[in-house]
Coordinates of C-alpha atoms and ligand atoms in Angstrom, one line a residue:
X1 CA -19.7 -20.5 -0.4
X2 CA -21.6 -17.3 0.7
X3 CA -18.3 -15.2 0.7
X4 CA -19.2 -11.9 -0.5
X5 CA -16.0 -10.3 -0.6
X6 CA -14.0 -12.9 -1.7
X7 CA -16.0 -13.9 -5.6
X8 CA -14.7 -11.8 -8.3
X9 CA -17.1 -9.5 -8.7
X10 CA -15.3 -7.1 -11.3
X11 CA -16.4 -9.0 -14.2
X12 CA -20.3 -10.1 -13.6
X13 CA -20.4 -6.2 -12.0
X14 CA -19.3 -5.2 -15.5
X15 CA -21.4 -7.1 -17.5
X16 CA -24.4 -6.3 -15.5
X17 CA -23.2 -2.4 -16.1
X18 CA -23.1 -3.1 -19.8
X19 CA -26.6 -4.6 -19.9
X20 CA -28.5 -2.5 -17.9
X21 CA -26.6 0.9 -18.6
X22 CA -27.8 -0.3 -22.6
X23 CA -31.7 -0.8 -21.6
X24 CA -31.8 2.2 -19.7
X25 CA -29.5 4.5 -21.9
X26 CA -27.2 4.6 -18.8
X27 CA -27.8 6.7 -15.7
X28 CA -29.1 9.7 -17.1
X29 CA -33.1 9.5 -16.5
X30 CA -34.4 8.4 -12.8
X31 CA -36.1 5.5 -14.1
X32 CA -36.7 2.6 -11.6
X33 CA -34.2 3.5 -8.8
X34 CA -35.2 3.4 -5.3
X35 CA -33.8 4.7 -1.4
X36 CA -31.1 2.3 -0.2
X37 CA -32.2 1.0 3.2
X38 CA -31.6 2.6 6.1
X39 CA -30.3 -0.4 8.0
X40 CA -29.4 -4.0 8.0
X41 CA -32.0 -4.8 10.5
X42 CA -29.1 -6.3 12.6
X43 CA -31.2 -7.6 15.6
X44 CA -29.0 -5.7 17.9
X45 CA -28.2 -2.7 16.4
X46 CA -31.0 -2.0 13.4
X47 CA -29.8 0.8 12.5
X48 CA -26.5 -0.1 11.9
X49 CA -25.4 -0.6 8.0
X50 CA -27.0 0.5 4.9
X51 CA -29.0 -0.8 2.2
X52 CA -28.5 -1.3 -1.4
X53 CA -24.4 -1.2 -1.8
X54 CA -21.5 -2.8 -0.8
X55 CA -18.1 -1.0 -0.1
X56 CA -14.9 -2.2 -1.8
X57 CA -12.6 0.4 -0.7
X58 CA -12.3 3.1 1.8
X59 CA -9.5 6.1 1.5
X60 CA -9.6 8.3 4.7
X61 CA -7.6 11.1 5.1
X62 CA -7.9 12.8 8.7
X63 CA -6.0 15.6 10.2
X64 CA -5.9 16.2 13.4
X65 CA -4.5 18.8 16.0
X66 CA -4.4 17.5 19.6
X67 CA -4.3 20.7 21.1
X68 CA -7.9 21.5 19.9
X69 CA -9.3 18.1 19.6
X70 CA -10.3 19.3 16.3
X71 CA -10.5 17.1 13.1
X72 CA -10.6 17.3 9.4
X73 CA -12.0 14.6 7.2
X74 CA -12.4 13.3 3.9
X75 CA -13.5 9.8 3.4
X76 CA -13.5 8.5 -0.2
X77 CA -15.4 5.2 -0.6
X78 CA -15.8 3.3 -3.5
X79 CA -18.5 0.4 -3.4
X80 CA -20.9 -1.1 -6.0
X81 CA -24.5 -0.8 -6.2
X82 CA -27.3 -4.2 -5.7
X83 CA -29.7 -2.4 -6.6
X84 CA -30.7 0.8 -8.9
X85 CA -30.5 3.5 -6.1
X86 CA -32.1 7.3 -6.2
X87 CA -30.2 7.4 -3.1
X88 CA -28.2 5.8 -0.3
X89 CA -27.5 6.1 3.1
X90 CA -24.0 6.1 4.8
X91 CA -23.5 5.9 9.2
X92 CA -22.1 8.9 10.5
X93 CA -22.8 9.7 14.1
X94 CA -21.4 13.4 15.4
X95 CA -18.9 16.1 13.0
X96 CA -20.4 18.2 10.5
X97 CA -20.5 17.0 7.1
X98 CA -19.5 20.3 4.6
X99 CA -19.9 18.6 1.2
X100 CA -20.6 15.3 -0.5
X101 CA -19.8 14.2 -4.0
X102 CA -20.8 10.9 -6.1
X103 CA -18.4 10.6 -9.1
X104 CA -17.5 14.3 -9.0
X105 CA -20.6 15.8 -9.0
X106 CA -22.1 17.5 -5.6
X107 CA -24.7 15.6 -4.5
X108 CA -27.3 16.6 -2.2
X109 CA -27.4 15.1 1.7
X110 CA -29.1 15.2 5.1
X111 CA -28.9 13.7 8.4
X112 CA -30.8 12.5 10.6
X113 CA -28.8 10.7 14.2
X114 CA -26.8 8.4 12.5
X115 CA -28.0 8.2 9.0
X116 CA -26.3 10.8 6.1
X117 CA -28.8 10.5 3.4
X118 CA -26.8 10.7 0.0
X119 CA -28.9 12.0 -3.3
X120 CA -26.6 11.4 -5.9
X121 CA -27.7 13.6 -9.3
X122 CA -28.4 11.1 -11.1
X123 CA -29.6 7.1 -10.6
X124 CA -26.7 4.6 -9.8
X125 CA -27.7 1.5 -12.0
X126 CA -27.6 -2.3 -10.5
X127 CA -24.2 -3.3 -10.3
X128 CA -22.4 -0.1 -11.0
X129 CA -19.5 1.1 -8.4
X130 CA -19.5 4.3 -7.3
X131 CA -17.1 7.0 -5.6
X132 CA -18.6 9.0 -2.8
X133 CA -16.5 11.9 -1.2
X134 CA -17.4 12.8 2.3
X135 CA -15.7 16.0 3.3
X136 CA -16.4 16.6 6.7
X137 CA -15.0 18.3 10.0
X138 CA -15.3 18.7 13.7
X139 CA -14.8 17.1 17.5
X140 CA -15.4 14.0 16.8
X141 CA -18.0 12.0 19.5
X142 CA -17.1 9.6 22.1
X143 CA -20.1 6.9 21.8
X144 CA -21.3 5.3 24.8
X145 CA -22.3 1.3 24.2
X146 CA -25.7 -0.2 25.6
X147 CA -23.6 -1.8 28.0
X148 CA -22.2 1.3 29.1
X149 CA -18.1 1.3 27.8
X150 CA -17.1 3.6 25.5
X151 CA -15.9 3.8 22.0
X152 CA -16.1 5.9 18.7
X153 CA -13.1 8.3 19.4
X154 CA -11.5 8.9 22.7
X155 CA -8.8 11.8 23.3
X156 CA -5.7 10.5 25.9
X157 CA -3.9 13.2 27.6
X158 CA -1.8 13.9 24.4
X159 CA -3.6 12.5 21.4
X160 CA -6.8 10.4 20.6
X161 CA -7.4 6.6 20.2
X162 CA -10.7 5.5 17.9
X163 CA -12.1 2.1 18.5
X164 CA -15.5 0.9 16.8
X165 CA -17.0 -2.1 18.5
X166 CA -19.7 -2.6 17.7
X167 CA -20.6 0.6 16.3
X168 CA -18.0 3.4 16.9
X169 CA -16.3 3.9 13.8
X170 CA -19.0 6.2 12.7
X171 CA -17.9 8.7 15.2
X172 CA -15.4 9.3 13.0
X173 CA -15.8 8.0 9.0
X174 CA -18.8 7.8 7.2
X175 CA -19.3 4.2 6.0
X176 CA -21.6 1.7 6.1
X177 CA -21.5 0.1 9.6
X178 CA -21.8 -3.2 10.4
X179 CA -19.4 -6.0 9.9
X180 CA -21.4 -8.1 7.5
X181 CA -19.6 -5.3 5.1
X182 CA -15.8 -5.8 4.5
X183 CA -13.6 -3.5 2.8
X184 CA -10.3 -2.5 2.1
X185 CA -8.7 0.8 3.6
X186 CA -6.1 3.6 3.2
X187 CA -6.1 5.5 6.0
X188 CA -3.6 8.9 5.7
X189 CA -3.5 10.8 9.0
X190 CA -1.7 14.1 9.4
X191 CA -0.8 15.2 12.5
X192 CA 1.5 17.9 14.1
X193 CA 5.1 16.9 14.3
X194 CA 6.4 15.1 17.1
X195 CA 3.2 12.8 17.2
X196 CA 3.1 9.4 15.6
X197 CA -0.1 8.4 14.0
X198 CA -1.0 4.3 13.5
X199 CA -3.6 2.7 12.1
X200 CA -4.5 -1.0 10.7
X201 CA -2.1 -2.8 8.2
X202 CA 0.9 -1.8 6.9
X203 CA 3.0 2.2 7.1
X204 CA 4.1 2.6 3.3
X205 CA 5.0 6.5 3.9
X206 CA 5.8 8.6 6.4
X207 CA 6.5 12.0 4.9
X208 CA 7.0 15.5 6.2
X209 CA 4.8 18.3 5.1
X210 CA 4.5 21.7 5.4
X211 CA 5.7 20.9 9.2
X212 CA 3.6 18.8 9.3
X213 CA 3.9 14.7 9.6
X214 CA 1.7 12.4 7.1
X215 CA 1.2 8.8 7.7
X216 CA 0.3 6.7 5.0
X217 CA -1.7 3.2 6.6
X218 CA -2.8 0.2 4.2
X219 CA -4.7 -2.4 5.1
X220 CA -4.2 -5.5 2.7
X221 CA -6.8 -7.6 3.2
X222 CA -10.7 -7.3 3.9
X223 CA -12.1 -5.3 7.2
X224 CA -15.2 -5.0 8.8
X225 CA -15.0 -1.7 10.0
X226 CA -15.5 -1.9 14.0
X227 CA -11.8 -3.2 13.5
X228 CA -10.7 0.1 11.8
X229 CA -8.3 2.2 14.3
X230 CA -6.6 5.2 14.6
X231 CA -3.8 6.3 17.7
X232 CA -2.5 9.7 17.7
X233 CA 0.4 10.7 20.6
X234 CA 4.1 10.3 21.3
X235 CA 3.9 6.8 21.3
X236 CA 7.6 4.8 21.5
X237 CA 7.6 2.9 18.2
X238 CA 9.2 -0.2 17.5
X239 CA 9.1 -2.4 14.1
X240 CA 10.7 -5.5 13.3
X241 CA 11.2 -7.3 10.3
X242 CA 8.5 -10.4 11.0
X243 CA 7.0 -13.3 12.9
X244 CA 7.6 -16.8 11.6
X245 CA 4.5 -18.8 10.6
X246 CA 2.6 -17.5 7.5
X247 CA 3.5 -20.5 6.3
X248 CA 4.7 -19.9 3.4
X249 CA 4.8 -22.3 -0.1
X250 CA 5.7 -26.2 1.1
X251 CA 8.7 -26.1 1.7
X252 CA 10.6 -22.7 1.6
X253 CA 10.9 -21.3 5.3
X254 CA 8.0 -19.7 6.5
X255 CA 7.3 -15.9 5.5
X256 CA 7.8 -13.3 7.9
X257 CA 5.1 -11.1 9.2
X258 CA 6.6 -7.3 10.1
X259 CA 6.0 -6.3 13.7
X260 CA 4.8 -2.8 14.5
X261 CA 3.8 -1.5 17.6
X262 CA 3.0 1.6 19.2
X263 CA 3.1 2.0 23.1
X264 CA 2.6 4.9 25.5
X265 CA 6.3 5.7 26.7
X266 CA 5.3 5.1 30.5
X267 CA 4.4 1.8 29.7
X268 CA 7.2 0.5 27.7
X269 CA 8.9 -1.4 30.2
X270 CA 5.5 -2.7 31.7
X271 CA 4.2 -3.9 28.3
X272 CA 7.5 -5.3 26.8
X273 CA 7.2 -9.2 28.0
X274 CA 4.0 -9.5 26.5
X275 CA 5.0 -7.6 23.4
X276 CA 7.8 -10.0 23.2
X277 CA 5.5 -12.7 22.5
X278 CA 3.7 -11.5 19.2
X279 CA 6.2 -13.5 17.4
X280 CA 5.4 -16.7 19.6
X281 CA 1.8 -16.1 19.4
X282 CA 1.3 -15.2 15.7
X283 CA 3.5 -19.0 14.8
X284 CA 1.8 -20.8 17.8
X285 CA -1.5 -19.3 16.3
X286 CA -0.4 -20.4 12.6
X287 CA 0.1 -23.9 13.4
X288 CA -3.4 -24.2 15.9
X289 CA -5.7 -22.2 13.3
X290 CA -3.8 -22.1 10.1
X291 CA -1.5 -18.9 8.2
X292 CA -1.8 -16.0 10.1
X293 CA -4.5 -14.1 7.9
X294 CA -2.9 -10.8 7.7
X295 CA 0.2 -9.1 6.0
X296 CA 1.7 -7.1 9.3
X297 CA 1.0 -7.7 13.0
X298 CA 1.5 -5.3 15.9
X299 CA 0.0 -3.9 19.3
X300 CA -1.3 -0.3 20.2
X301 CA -0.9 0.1 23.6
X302 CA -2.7 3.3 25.1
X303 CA -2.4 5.0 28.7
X304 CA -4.2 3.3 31.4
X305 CA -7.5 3.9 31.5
X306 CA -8.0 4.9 28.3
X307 CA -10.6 2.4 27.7
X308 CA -11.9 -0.2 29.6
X309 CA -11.3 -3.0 27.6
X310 CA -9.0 -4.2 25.3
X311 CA -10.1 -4.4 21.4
X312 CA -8.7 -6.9 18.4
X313 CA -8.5 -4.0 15.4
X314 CA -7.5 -5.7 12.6
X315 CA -2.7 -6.5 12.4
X316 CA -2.5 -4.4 15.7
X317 CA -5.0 -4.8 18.7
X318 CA -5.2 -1.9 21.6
X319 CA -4.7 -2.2 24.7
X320 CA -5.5 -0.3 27.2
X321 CA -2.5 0.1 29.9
X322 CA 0.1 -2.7 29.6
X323 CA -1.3 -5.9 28.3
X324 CA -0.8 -9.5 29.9
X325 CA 0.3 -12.6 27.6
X326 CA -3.3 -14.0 27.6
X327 CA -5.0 -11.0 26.7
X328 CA -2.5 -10.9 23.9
X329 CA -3.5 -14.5 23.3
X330 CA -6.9 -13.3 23.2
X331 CA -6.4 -10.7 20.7
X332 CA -4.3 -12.0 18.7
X333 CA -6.5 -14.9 18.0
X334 CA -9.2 -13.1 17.1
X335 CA -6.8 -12.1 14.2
X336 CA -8.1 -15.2 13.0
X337 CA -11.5 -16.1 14.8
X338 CA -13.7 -12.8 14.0
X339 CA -11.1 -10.7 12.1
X340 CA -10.7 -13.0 8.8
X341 CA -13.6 -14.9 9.6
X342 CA -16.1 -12.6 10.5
X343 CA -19.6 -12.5 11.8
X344 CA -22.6 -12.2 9.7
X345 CA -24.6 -10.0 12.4
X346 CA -24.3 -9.0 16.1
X347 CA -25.5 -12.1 17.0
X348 CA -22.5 -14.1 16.3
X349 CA -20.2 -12.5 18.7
X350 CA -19.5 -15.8 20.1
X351 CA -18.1 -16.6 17.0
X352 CA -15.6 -14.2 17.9
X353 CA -15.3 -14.6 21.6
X354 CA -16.2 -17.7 22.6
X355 CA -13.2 -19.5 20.0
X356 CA -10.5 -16.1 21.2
X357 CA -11.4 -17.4 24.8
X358 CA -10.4 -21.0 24.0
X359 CA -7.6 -20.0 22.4
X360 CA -6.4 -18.8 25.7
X361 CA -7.4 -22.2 27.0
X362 CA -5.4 -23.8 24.2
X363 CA -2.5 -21.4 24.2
X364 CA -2.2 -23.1 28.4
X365 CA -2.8 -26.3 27.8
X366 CA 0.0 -26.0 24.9
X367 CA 2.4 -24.4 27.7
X368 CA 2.2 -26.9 30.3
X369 CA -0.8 -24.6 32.4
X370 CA -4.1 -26.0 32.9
X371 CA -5.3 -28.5 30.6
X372 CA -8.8 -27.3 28.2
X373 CA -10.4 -30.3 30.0
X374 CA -9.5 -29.0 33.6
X375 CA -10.8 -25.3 32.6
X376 CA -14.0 -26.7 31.1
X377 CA -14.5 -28.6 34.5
X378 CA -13.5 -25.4 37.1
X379 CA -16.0 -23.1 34.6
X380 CA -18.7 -26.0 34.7
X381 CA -17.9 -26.2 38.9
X382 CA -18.0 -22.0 39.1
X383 CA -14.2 -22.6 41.1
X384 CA -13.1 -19.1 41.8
X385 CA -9.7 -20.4 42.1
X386 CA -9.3 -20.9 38.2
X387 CA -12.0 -17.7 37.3
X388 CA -12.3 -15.7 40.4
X389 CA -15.3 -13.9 39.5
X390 CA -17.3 -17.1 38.9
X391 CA -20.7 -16.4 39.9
X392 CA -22.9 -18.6 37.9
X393 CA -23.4 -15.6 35.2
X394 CA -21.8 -17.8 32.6
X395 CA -25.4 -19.5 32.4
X396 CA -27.3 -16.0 32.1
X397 CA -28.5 -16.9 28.5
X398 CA -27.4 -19.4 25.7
X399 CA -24.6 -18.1 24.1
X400 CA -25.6 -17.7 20.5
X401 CA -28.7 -15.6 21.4
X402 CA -27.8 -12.3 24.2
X403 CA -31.3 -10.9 25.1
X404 CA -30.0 -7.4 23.6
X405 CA -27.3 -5.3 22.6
X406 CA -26.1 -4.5 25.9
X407 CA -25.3 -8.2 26.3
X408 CA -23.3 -9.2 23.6
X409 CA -20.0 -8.4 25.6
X410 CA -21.2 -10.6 28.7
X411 CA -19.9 -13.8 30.0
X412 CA -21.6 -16.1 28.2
X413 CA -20.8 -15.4 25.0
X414 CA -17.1 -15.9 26.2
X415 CA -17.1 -18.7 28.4
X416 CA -20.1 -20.8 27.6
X417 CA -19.3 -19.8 23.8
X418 CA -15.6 -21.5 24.7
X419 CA -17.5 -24.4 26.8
X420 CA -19.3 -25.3 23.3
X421 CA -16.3 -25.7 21.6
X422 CA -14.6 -27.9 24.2
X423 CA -17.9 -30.2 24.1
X424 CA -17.7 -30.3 20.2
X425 CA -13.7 -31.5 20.9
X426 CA -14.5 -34.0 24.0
X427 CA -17.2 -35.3 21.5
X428 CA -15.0 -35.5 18.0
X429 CA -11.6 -35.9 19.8
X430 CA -8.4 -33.8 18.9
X431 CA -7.7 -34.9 15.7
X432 CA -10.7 -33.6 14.4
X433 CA -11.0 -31.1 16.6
X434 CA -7.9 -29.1 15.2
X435 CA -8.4 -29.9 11.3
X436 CA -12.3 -28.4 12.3
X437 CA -10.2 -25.1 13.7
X438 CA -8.2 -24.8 10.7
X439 CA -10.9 -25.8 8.2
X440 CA -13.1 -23.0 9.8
X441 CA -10.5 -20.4 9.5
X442 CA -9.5 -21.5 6.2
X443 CA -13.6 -21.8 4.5
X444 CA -14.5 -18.5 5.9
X445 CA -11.2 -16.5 5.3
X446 CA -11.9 -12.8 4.9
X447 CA -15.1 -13.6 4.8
X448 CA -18.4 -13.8 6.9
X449 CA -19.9 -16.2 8.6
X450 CA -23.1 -16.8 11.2
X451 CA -23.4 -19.4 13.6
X452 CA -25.7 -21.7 11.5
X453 CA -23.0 -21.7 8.8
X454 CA -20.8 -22.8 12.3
X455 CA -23.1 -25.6 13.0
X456 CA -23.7 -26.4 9.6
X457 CA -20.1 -26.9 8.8
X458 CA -19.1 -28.4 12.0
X459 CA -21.6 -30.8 11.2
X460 CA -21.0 -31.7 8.0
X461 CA -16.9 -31.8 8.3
X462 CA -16.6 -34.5 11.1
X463 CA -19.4 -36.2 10.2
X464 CA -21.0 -36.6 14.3
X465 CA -24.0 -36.1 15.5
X466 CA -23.3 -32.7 17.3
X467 CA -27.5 -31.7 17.7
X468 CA -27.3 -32.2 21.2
X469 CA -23.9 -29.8 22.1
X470 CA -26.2 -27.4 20.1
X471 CA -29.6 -27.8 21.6
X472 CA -27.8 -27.7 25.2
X473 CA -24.5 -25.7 24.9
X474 CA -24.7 -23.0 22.5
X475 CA -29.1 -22.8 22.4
X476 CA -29.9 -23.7 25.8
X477 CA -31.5 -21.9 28.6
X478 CA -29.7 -22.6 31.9
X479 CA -26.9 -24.4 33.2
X480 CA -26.4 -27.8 31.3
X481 CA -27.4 -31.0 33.6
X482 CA -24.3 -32.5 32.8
X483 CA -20.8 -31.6 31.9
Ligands
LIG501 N1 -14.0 -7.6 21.8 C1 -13.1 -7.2 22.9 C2 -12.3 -8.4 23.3 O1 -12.8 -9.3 23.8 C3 -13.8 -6.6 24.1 C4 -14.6 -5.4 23.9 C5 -14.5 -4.5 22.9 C6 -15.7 -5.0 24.7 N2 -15.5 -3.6 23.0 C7 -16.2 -3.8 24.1 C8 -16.3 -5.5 25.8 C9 -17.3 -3.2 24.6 C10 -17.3 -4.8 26.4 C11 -17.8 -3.7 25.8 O2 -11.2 -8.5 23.1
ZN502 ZN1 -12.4 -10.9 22.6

């Protein structure tokens, strides 16, 4: 296993920390350290991550005043060093940075676009773990993609929404960007009273202050941070003690999952059939995929508009206007299929997209709808009565390689991606099919994964010959000869 985030890595970081802070007489003299990279060298987005550290833990504590659009920032991350560093770089795109600290001491900084140089005063040795504290302040930015929508942090009418994929958190945390990066957050957001603030996970405070409210968000389990949110408004807010289907120890009834959800008050009547469903979808999703990875589920819905898309954040997707049950389908599964089980780079989006979009076709053909087969076959045909804007893009390029990163939203990558999986169950038949669903979701939990670890374990676990569903479906140029 390749899992980063999920090996122990207190103890070896310690014993590393012992050995090298004895041969070096500990971090005091700059001895061999060097620059942390400046990126990942993510094909897509190069910039896009940092070099030389992984984050364990994020604390963020925002204030904001809607009135002004003003916020106030400080972001506390804790992460561990791969290498001896003279100095590190964190993404952070817009704000002004007022003061930086590594383990208590002011360090020095500069910035350059996205990149906030970090020199710390003095060398972080291999494998030791580090607290930086980012004060910072400021409008934060709305990000336009490549492919045009928009991201990073977006004021609504009363409040402000932040959504990050692939690369808009930064308008609003320092961090280190890109997914192949997990972490996990405490997110405290203060806010005038009379506006409710939500974020990822679970609320374990909500306190008054000074007149003032303070949330207090925790998010349980791993998160790459394009899944990080934060919804500031008057949003109508419901909570309910839990979903069925974590599946709990064999045997005892299932756990419950608690149900939180946030909606615009306009569109609380609109948005409550498919909010009805979480339950539904969350046990429906438990028994296709395996547990539901996550500790608290939920929805964000913002005013229409808002965005022009609808995004998976990590327990509580957002919506933008009132969402249908498919696209809760959609996001929901990605709870599973690119939230726990991540991709490795922005290539791999159809890791995430291609298996939510099946999902929708599964969550169908489970209801009586259209059959997977039948969907696979109207796609294949281009029928506009099952996808009415069929128009042959689903062929543009193979889905497990967009031409750039303005294309790793497009059709193929959700459709073709689905196709793939469909030819990988015509080929294996259901039985296997479903235990390779669940097997994925339960190898790569909270972890990473790219499409060759896909193919690789798809492979391996049902024992076909699948090279030619590869070569033609997910690598391929053009539409496929045959279905
Ligand atoms: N990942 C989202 C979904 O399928 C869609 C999405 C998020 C998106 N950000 C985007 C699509 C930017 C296009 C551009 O649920
Ligand atoms: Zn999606």
């Amino acid at each position: 296993m390749d899992l980063r985030r999920t090996a122990p890595r207190t103890a070896p970081a310690l014993a590393v920390l012992l050995v090298l802070g004895l041969a070096t007489g500990c971090s005091g003299g700059a001895v061999d350290g060097s620059p942390g990279a400046a990126g990942l060298r993510d094909r897509y987005f190069p910039k896009a991550g940092n070099g030389g550290y992984q984050v364990d833990h994020y604390g963020i504590r925002l204030d904001y005043t809607p009135d002004t659009g003003r916020l106030t920032g400080t972001a506390e991350i804790t992460a561990t060093a791969e290498q001896a560093l003279s100095s590190f770089h964190l993404d952070f795109d817009g704000m002004d940075v007022d003061e930086v600290e590594v383990d208590g001491k002011g360090a020095r900084f500069n910035r350059a676009g996205q990149e906030l140089t970090v020199r710390p005063s003095g060398e972080l040795v291999k494998g030791r773990t580090f607290r930086t504290v980012v004060r910072y302040s400021g409008v934060p930015r709305t990000v336009e993609d490549p492919d045009g929508s928009e991201e990073g942090w977006i004021e609504t009418a009363d409040g402000a929404v932040a959504v990050g994929e692939p690369v808009g958190s930064m308008a609003w945390f320092p961090g280190n960007h890109h997914p192949s990066d997990k972490a996990l957050y405490d997110v405290e957001i203060t806010v005038p009273k009379g506006y409710e603030a939500v974020s990822n996970g679970v609320l374990k405070a909500r306190t008054e202050r000074a007149g003032r409210s303070v949330f207090q968000w925790h998010a349980a389990e791993p998160m790459a941070s394009y899944l990080a949110t934060v919804a500031i408004g008057r949003y109508d807010v419901r909570t309910s003690p839990g979903a069925a289907g974590t599946g709990g120890s064999a045997g005892a009834a299932p756990s419950a999952v608690p149900v939180y959800t946030a909606v615009e008050p306009g569109l609380v009547k609109k948005s409550a059939p498919a909010l009805a469903r979480i339950p539904d979808v969350v046990a429906w999703g438990s028994r296709r995929f395996g547990p539901y990875p996550f500790s608290s589920v939920g929805a964000i819905v913002v005013p229409d508009g808002t965005l022009g898309y609808a995004l998976e954040t990590q327990t509580r997707p957002v919506f933008s206007g009132a969402p249908d049950a498919d696209l809760m389908v959609h996001e929901m599964a990605h709870q599973w299929f690119g939230n726990s089980v991540s991709p490795k780079s922005w290539r791999d989006m159809w890791l995430n997209e291609g298996f939510a979009t099946y999902a929708e076709w599964l969550w169908a053909e489970d209801r009586g709808g259209l059959t997977a087969e039948e969907r696979f076959d109207a796609f294949y045909d281009e029928d506009t009565d099952v996808d009415p804007e069929a128009d042959g893009s689903y062929w543009d390029f193979p889905p497990a390689d967009p031409p750039g990163p303005e294309h790793i939203s497009d059709d193929p990558v959700y459709y073709r991606g689905a196709m793939v999986l469909h030819k990988v169950r015509q080929k294996v038949g259901d039985k296997a099919f479903f235990a390779l669903l669940r097997g994925w979701a339960a190898a790569r939990r909270h972890g990473n994964a790219s499409t060759a670890d896909f193919t690789a374990y798809a492979d391996r676990t049902t024992g076909e010959d699948l090279s030619a569903i590869w070569r033609v479906w997910l690598e391929g140029d053009g539409k496929p000869d045959h279905r």
